Short mmCIF file of C-alpha atoms in Angstrom, two decimals:
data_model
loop_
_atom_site.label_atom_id
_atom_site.label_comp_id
_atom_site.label_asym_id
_atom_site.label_seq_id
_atom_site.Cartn_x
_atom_site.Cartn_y
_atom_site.Cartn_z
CA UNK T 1 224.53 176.80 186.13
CA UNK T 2 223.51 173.28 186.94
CA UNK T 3 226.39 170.63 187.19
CA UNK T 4 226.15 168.19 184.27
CA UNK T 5 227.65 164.67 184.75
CA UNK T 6 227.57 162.19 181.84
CA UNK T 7 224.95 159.99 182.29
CA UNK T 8 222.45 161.80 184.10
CA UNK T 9 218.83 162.52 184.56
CA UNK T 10 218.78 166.20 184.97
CA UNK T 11 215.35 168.73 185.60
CA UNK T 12 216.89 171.90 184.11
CA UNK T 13 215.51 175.04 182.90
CA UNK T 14 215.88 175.42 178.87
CA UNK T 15 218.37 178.44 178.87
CA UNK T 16 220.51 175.96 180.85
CA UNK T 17 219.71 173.07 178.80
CA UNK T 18 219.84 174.69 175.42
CA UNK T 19 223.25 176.43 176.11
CA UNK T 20 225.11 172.95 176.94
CA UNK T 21 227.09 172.31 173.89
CA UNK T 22 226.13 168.35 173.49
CA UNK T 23 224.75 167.56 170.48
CA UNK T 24 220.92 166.97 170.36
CA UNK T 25 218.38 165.27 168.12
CA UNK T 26 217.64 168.49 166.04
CA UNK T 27 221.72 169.31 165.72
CA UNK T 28 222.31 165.95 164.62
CA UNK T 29 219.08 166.01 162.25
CA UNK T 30 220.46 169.92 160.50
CA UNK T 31 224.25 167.95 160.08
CA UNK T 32 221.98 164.64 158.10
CA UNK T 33 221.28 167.85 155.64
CA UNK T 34 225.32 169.44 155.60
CA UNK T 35 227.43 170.17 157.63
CA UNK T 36 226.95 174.01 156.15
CA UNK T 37 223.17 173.39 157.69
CA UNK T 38 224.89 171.95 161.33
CA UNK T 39 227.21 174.69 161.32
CA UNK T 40 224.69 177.84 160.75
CA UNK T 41 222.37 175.83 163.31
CA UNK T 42 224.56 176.02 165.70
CA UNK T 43 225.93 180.34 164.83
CA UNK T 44 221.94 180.88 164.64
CA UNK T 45 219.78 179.27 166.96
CA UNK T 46 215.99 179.40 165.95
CA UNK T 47 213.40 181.29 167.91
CA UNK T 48 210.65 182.09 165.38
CA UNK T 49 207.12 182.97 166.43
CA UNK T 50 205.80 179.58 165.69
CA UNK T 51 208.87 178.08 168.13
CA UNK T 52 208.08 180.17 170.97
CA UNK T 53 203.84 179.31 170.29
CA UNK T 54 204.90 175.59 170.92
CA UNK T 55 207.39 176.85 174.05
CA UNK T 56 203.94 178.44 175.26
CA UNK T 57 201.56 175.54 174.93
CA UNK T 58 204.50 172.94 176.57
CA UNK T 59 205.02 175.27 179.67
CA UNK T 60 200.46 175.16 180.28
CA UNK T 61 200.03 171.42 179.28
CA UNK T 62 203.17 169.93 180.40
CA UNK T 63 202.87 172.32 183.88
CA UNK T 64 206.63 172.78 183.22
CA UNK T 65 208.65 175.43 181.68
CA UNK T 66 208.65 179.36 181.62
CA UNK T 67 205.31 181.09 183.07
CA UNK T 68 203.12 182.69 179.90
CA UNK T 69 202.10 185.80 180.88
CA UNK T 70 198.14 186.32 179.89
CA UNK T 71 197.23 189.33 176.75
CA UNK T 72 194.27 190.65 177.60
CA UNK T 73 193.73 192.21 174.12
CA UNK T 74 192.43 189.68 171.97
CA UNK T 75 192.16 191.80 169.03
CA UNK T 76 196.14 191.90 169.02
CA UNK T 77 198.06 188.81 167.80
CA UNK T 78 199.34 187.85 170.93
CA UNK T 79 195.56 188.28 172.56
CA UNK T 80 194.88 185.50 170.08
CA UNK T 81 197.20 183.30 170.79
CA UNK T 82 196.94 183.33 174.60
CA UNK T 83 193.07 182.53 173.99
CA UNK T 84 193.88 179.93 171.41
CA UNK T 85 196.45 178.51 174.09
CA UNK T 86 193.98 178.70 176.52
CA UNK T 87 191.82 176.52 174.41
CA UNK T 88 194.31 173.51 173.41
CA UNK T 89 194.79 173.49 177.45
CA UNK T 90 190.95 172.78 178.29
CA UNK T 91 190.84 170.03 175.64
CA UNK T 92 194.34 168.70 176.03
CA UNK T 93 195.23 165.12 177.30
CA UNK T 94 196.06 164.78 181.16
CA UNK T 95 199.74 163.95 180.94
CA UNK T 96 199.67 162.09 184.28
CA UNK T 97 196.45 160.19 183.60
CA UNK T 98 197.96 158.74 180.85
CA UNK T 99 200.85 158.06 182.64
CA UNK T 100 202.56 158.70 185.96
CA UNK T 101 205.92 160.75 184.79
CA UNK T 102 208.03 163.91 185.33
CA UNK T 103 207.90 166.63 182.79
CA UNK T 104 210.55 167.95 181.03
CA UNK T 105 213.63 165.92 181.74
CA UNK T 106 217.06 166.36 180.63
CA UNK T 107 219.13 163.74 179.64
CA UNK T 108 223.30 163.46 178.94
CA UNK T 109 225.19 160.71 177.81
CA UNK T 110 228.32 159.75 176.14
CA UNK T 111 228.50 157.96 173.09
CA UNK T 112 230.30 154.97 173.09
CA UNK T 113 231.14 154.83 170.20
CA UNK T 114 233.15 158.30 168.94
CA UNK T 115 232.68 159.45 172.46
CA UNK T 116 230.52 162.74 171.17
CA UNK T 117 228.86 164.20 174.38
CA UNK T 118 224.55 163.43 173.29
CA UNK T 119 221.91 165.11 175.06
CA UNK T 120 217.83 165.64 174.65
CA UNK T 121 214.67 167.12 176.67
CA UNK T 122 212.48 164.64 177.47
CA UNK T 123 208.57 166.22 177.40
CA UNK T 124 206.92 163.50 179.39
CA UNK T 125 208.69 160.83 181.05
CA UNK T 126 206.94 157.71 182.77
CA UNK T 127 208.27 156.41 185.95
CA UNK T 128 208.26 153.07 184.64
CA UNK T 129 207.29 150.59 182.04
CA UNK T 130 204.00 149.94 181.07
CA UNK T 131 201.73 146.83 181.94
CA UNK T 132 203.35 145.07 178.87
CA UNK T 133 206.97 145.99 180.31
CA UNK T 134 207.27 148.35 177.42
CA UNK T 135 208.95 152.04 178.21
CA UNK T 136 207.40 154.72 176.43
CA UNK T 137 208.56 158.11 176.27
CA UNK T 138 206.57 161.00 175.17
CA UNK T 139 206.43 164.44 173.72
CA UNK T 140 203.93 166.61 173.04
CA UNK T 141 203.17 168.10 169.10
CA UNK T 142 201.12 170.85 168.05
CA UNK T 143 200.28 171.03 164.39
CA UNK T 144 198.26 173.13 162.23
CA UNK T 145 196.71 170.41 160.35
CA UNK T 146 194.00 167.69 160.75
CA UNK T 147 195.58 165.39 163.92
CA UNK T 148 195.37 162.45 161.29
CA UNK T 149 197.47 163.88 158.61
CA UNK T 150 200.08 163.69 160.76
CA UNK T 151 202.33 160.99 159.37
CA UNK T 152 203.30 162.74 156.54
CA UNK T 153 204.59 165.68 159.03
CA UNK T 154 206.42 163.27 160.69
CA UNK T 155 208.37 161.83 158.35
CA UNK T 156 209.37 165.75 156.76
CA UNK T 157 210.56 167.09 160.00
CA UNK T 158 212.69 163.62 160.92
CA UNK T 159 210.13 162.47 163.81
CA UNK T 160 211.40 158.98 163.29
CA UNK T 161 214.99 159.89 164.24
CA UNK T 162 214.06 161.95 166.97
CA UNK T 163 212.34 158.88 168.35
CA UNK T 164 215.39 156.90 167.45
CA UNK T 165 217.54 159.74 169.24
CA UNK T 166 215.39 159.58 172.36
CA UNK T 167 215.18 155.53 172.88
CA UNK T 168 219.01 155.56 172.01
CA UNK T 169 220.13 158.17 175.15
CA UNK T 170 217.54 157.17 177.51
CA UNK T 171 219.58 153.24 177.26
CA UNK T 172 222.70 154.95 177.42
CA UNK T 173 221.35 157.08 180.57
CA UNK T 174 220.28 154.69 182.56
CA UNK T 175 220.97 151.25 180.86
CA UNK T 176 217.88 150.21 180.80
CA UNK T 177 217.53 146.97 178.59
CA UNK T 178 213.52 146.25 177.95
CA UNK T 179 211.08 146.88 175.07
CA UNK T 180 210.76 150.97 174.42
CA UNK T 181 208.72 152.97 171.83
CA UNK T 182 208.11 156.78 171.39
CA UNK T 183 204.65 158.21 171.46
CA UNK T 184 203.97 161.69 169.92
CA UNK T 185 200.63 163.45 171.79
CA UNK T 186 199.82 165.30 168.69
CA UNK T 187 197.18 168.21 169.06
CA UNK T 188 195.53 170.88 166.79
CA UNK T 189 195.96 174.43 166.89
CA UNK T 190 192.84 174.97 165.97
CA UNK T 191 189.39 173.92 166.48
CA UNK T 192 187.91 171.18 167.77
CA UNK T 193 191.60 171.07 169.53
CA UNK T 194 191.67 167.96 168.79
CA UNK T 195 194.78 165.12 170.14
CA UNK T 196 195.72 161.52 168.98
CA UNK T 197 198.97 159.34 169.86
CA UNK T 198 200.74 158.25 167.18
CA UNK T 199 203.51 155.62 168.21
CA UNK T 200 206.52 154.53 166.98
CA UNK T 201 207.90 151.04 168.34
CA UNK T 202 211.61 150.31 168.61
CA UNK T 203 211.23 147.52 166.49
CA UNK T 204 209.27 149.10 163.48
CA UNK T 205 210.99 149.33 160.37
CA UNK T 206 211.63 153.13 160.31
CA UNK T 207 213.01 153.40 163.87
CA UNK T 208 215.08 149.85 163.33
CA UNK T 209 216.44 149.96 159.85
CA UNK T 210 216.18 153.54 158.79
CA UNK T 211 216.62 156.00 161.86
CA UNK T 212 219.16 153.97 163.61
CA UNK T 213 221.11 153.58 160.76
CA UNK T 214 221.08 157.43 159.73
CA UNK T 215 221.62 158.61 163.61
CA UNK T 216 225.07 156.40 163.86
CA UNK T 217 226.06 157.11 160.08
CA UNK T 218 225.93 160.85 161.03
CA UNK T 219 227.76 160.79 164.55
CA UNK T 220 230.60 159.04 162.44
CA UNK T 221 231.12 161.59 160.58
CA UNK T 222 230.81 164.41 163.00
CA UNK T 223 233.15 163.02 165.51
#
């Protein structure tokens, strides 16, 4: 089991990082609904077919992550998928070409404020700002619709405070004090394949006065 020190920048493999008991961005987002949601979360961890699809299609376009084994029989579901995986890779984005970074980093930190130990998976993380000074972190989306319909996703599944989440611990991790934003690579599970980056700056409006806001009302009341 890897050592984990609070802060820290850690690459760790998922069964590691998922059995840490620090609360993450998805934890915090099921106690927002009840604490009821938070608790059966945390009895009954998720790991539906459409879950382990995206664990799939992170470990061949972010090169990081558990090896998927090829199906050769496409006529089976899981033949399918492979070749559908297979397909998103050839007309995925270049993760380093779009910016130097490490995949898949783990990140633990303490709040300061209840003292709650806070911790999240970081798909793609540069190795410094951008030419504007601006930190972006990234992770990688697959979705079943039209890449342009994706606002409306984002804003159902709590996008905006997993931004909010993210920008939050990477400060506290390494106390970094410039501009940041979050940038979703959002691709298609279907054809054309299709990708877009849709962006979220720490300054907009549902990051500064909504996410923020719900992400240190709900560690109040956990702690």
């Amino acid at each position: 089991m890897t050592e984990v020190k609070f802060p820290s920048m850690v690459d760790m493999p998922d069964k590691e990082y998922f059995a840490h008991p620090a609360i993450d961005q998805t934890g915090l987002k099921k106690f927002m609904e009840s604490p009821r949601a938070y608790a059966w979360h945390k009895l009954n961890p998720l790991d539906n077919s459409t879950l382990a699809f995206g664990k799939a299609a992170h470990s061949l376009i972010l090169g990081s992550g558990p090896k998927v084994e090829r199906k050769l029989d496409g006529r089976t579901k899981a033949g399918t998928d492979y070749e559908k995986l297979q397909n998103m890779v050839d007309y995925a984005p270049d993760m380093n070409s779009l910016v130097e970074g490490k995949p898949e980093i783990a990140l633990f930190a303490i709040d300061p404020t209840t003292g709650l130990q806070l911790k999240g998976k970081a798909d793609w993380l540069p190795d410094h700002p951008d030419m504007d000074g601006v930190m972006w972190l990234y992770d990688y989306k697959t979705t079943g619709h039209d890449v342009q319909d994706f606002t409306g996703s984002a804003y159902k599944f709590g996008y905006h405070i997993q931004a909010a989440f993210y920008m939050m611990l990477y400060r506290l991790v390494t106390g970094y004090q410039g501009a940041m934003g979050f940038r979703f690579v959002v691709q298609e599970k279907q054809e054309p394949y299709d990708w877009m980056i849709w962006e979220l700056s720490e300054n907009d409006p549902e990051i500064s006065l909504v996410a923020v806001k719900q992400i240190r009302e709900a560690l109040d009341r956990l702690s």
